[in-house]
mmCIF file of C-alpha atoms in Angstrom:
data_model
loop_
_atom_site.group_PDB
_atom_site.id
_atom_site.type_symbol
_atom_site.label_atom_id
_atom_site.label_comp_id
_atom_site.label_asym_id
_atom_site.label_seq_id
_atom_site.Cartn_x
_atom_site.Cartn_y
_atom_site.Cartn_z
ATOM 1 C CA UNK A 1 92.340 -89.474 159.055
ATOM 2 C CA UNK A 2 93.787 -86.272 159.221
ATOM 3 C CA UNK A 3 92.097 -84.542 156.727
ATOM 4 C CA UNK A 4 88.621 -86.090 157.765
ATOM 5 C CA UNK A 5 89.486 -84.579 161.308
ATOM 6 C CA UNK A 6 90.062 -80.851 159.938
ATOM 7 C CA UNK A 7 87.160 -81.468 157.654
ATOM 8 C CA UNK A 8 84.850 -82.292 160.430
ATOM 9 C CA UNK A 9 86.011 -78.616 161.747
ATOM 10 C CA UNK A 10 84.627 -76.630 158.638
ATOM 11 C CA UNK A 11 82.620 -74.085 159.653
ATOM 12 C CA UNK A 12 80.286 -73.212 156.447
ATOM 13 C CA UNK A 13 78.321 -70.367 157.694
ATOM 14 C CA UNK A 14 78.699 -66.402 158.441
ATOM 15 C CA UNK A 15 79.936 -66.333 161.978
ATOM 16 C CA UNK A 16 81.054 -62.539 161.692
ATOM 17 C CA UNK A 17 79.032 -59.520 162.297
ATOM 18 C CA UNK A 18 80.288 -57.918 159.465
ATOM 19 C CA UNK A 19 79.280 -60.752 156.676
ATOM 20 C CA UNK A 20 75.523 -59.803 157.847
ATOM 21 C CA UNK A 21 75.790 -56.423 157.085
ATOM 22 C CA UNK A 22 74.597 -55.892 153.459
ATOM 23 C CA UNK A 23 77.685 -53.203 152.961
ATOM 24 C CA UNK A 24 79.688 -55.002 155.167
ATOM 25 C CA UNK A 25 80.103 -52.589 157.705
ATOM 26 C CA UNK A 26 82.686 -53.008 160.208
ATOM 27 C CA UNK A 27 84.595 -55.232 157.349
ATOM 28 C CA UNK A 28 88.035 -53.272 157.340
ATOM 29 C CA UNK A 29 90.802 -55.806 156.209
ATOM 30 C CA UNK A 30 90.840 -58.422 153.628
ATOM 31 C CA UNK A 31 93.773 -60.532 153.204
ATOM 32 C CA UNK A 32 95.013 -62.836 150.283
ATOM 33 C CA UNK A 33 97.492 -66.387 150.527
ATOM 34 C CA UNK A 34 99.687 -67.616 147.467
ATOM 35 C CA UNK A 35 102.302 -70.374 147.136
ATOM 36 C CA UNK A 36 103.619 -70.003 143.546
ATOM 37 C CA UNK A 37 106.259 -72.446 142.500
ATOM 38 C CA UNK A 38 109.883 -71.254 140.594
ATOM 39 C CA UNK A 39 109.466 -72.286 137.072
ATOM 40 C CA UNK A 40 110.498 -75.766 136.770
ATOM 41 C CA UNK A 41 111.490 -76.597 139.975
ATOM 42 C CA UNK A 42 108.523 -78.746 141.864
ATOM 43 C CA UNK A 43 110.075 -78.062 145.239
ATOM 44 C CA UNK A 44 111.541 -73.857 145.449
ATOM 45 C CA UNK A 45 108.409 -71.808 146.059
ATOM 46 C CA UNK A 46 107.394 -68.316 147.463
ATOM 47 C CA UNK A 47 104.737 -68.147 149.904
ATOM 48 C CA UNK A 48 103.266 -64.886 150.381
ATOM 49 C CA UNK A 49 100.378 -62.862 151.993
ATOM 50 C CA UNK A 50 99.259 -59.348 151.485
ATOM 51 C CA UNK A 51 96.177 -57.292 153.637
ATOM 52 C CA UNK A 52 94.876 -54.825 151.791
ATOM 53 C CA UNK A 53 92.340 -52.135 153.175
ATOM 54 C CA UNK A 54 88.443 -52.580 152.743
ATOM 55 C CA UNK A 55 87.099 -50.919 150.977
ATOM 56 C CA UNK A 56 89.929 -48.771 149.300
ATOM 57 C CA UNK A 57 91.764 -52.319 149.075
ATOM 58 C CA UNK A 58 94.906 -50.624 149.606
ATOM 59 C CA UNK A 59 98.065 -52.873 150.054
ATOM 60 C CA UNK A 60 98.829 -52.493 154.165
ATOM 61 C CA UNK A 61 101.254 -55.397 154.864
ATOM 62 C CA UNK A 62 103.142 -57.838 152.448
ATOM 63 C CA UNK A 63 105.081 -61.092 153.522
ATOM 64 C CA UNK A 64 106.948 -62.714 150.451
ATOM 65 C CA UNK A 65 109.560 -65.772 151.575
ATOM 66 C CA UNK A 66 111.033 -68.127 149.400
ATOM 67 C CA UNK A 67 110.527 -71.857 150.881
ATOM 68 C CA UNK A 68 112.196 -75.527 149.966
ATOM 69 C CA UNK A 69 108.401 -77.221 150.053
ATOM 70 C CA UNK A 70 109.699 -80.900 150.859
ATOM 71 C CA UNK A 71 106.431 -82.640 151.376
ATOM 72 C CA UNK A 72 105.053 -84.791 148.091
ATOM 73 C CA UNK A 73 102.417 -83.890 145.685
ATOM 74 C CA UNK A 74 99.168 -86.170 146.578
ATOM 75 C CA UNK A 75 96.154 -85.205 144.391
ATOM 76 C CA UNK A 76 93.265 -84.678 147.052
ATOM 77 C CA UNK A 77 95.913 -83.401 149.367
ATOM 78 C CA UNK A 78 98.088 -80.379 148.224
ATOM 79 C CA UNK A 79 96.921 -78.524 151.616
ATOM 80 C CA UNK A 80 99.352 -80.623 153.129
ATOM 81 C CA UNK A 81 102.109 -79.686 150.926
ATOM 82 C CA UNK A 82 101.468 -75.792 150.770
ATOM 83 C CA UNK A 83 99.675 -74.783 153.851
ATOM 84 C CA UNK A 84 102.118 -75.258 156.601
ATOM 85 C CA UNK A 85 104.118 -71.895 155.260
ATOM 86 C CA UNK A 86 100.986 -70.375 154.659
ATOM 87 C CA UNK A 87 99.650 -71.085 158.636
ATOM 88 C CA UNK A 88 103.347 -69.515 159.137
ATOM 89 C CA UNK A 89 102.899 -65.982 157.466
ATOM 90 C CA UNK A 90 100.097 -65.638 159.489
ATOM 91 C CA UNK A 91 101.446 -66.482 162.478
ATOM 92 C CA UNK A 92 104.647 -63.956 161.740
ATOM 93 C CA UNK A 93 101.661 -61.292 160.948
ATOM 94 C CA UNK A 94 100.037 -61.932 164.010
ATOM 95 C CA UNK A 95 103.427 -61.388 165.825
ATOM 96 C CA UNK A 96 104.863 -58.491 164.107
ATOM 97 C CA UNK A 97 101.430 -56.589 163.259
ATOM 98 C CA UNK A 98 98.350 -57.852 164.879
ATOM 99 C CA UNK A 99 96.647 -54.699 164.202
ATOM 100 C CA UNK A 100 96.857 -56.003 160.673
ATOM 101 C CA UNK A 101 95.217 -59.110 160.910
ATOM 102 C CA UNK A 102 93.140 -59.717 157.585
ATOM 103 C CA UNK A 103 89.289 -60.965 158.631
ATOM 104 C CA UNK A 104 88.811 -62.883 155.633
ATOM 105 C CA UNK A 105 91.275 -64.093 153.254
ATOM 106 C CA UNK A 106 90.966 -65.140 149.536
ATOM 107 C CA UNK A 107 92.831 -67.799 148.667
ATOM 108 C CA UNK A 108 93.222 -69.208 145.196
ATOM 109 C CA UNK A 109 91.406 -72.529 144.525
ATOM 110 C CA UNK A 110 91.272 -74.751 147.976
ATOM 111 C CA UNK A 111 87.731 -74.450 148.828
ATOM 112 C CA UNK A 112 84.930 -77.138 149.548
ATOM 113 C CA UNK A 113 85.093 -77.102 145.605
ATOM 114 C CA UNK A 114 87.983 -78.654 146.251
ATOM 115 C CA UNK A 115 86.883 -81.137 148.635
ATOM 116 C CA UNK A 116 88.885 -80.143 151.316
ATOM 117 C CA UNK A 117 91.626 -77.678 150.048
ATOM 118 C CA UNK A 118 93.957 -74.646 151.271
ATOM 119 C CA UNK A 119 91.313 -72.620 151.816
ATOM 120 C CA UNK A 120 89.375 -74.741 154.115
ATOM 121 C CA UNK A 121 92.894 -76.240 156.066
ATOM 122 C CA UNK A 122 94.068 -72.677 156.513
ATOM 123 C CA UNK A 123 90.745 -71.155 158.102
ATOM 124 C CA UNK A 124 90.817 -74.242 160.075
ATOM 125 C CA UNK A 125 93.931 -73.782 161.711
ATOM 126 C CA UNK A 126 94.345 -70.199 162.019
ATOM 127 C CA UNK A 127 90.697 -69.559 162.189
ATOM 128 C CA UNK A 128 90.486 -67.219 160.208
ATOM 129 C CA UNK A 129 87.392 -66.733 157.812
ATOM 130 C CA UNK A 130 88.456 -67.507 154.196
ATOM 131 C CA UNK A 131 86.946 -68.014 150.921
ATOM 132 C CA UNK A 132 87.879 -70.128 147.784
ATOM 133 C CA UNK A 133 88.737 -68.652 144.038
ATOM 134 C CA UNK A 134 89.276 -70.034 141.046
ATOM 135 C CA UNK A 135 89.613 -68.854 137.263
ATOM 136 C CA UNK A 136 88.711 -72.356 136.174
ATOM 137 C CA UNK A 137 86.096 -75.007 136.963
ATOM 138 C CA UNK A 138 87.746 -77.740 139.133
ATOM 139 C CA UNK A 139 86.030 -81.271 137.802
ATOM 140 C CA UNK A 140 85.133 -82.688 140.794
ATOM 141 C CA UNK A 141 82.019 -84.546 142.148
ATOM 142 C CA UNK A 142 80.678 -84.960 138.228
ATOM 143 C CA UNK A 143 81.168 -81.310 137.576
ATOM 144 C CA UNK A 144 82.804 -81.101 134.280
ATOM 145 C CA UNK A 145 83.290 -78.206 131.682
ATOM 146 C CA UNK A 146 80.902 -79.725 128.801
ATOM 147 C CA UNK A 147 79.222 -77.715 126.181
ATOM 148 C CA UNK A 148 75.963 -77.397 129.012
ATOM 149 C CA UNK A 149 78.641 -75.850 131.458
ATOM 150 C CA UNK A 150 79.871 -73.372 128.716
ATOM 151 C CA UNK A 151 76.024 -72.450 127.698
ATOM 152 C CA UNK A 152 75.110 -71.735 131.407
ATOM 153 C CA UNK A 153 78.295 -69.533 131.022
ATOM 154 C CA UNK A 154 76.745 -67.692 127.740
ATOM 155 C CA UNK A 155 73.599 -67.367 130.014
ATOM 156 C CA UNK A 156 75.017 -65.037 132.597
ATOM 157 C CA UNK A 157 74.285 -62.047 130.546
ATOM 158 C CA UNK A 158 74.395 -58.923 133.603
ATOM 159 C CA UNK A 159 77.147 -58.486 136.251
ATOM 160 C CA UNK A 160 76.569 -60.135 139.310
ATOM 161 C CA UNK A 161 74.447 -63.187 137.365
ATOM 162 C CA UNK A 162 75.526 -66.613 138.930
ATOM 163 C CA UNK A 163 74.920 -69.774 138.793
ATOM 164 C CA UNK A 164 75.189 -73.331 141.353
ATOM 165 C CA UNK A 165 77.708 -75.785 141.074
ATOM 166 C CA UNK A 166 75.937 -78.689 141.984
ATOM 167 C CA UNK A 167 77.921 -82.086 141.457
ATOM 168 C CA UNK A 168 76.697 -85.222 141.210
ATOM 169 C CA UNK A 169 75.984 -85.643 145.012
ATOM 170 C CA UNK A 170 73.267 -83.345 144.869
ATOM 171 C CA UNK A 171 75.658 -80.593 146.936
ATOM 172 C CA UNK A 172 76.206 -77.165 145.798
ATOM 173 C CA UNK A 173 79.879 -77.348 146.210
ATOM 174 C CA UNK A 174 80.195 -73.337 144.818
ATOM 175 C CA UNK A 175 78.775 -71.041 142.429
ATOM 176 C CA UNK A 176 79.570 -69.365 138.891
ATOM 177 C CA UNK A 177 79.845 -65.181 139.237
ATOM 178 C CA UNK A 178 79.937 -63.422 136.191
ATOM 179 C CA UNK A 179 81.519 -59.999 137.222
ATOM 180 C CA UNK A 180 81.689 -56.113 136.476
ATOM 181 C CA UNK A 181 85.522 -56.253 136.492
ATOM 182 C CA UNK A 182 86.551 -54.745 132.898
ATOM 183 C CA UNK A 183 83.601 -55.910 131.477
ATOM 184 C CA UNK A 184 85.337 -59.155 131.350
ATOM 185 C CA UNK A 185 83.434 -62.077 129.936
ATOM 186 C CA UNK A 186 84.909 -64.809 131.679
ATOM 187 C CA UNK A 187 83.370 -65.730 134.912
ATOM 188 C CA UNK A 188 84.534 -66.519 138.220
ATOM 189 C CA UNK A 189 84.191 -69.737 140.291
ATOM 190 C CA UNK A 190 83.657 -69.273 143.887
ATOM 191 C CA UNK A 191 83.278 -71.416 146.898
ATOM 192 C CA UNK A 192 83.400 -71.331 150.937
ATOM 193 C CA UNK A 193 86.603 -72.302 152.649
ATOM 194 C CA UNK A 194 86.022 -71.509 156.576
ATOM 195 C CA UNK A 195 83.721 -69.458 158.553
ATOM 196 C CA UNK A 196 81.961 -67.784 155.508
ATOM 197 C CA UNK A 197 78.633 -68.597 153.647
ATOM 198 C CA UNK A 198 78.307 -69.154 149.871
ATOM 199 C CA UNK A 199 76.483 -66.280 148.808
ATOM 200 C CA UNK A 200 78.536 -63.886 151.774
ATOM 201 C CA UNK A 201 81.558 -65.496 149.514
ATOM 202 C CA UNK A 202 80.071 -64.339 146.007
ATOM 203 C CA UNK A 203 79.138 -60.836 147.435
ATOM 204 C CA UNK A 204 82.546 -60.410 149.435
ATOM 205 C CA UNK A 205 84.465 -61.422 145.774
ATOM 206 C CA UNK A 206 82.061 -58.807 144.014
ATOM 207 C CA UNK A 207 83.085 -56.511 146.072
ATOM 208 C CA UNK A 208 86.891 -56.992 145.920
ATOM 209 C CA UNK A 209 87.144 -56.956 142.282
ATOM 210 C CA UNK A 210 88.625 -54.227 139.936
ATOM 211 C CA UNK A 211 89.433 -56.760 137.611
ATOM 212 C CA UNK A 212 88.808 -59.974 136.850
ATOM 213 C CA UNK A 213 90.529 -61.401 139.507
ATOM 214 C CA UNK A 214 90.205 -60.528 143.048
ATOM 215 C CA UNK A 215 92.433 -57.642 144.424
ATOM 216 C CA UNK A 216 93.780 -59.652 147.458
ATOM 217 C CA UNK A 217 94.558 -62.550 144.995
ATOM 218 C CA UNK A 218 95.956 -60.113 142.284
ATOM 219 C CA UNK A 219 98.230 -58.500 144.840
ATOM 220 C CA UNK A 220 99.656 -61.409 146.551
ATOM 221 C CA UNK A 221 100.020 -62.915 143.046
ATOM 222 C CA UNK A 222 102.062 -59.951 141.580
ATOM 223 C CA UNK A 223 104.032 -59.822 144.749
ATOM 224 C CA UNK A 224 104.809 -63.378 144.543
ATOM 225 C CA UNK A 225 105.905 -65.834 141.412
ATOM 226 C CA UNK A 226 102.764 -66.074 140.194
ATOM 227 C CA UNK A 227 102.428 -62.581 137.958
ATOM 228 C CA UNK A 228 98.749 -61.933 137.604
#
């Protein structure tokens, strides 16, 4: 009931000046959320958040903690386990820097391609404008990585090619980016969390890229347990 409550509070279009801008003018900090587990251990964690600078994506503020994450692992509802630390390194950003305060984050998986995952939870309760990303294809709603998935992936041939995610419902739950990072290969799946649209969410990942992965992501990553 919980979850259907927070859901109901999804916000899945641009509601920033900034996201209408084509250059995104006015768009000066971009933030990134992690919660990367100690090798073995289900339960001893670091959560951390980085902002970095927009455009230069320069790292301005870091917040690594270790945490004892006590809640269960519930498929469908790992927002529960993760985000309440999350919701908290905002919260001691907004008290010890507010100048800082990232207007979008990137968070890893967690989207609306996830149902209702971190990404979505987090903008939710901090408000903040965030956006979903994922190195893999989540099989959800029908969506599953057959040999048509992997030919639409042969398909995007230019940087900046995409394609919908459209499960089973009939809803575009994200969409497939091929990128300019490195002249990598491998594409990117990308979906709204809070306060964002879907194609402000492909061009604001774009954007953020010097490699593969996003820069807020890649930070917060290396800063974290994670690596890259």
């Amino acid at each position: 009931r919980e979850q259907a409550r927070l859901k109901a509070g999804v916000v899945e279009q641009d509601t920033e000046q900034w996201q209408k801008d084509p250059n995104f003018a006015g768009l000066e900090r971009v933030g990134g959320v992690d919660l990367s587990y100690v090798k073995g251990d289900d339960t001893g964690a670091c959560a951390s958040l980085v902002v970095l600078s927009y455009p230069d994506l320069e790292v301005l503020y870091e917040d690594c903690r270790m945490v004892a994450v006590t809640a269960p692992y519930v498929a469908g509802f790992l927002a529960f386990r993760e985000v309440p630390f999350l919701v908290e390194a905002v919260q001691r950003l907004q008290q010890e820097e507010p100048r800082l305060r990232p207007q979008v984050c990137h968070v890893s998986f967690g989207s609306l391609l996830a149902g209702f995952g971190v990404a979505c939870h987090l903008g939710v309760l901090t408000d903040l404008p965030c956006v979903g990303v994922a190195k893999n294809l989540l099989q959800v709603d029908g969506l599953v990585r057959d040999e048509l998935h992997r030919e639409q992936i042969r398909s995007l041939q230019r940087s900046g090619d995409t394609f919908p995610l459209t499960g089973t419902s009939g809803r575009v739950l994200g969409m497939v980016s091929c990128g300019d990072y490195n002249s990598s290969s491998k594409p990117l799946y990308i979906s709204v969390g809070h306060r964002v649209s879907l194609d402000t969410a492909v061009r604001l990942v774009r954007s953020c890229c010097r490699f593969r992965v996003p820069e807020p992501i890649r930070q917060v990553r290396q800063r974290g347990l994670g690596g890259e």
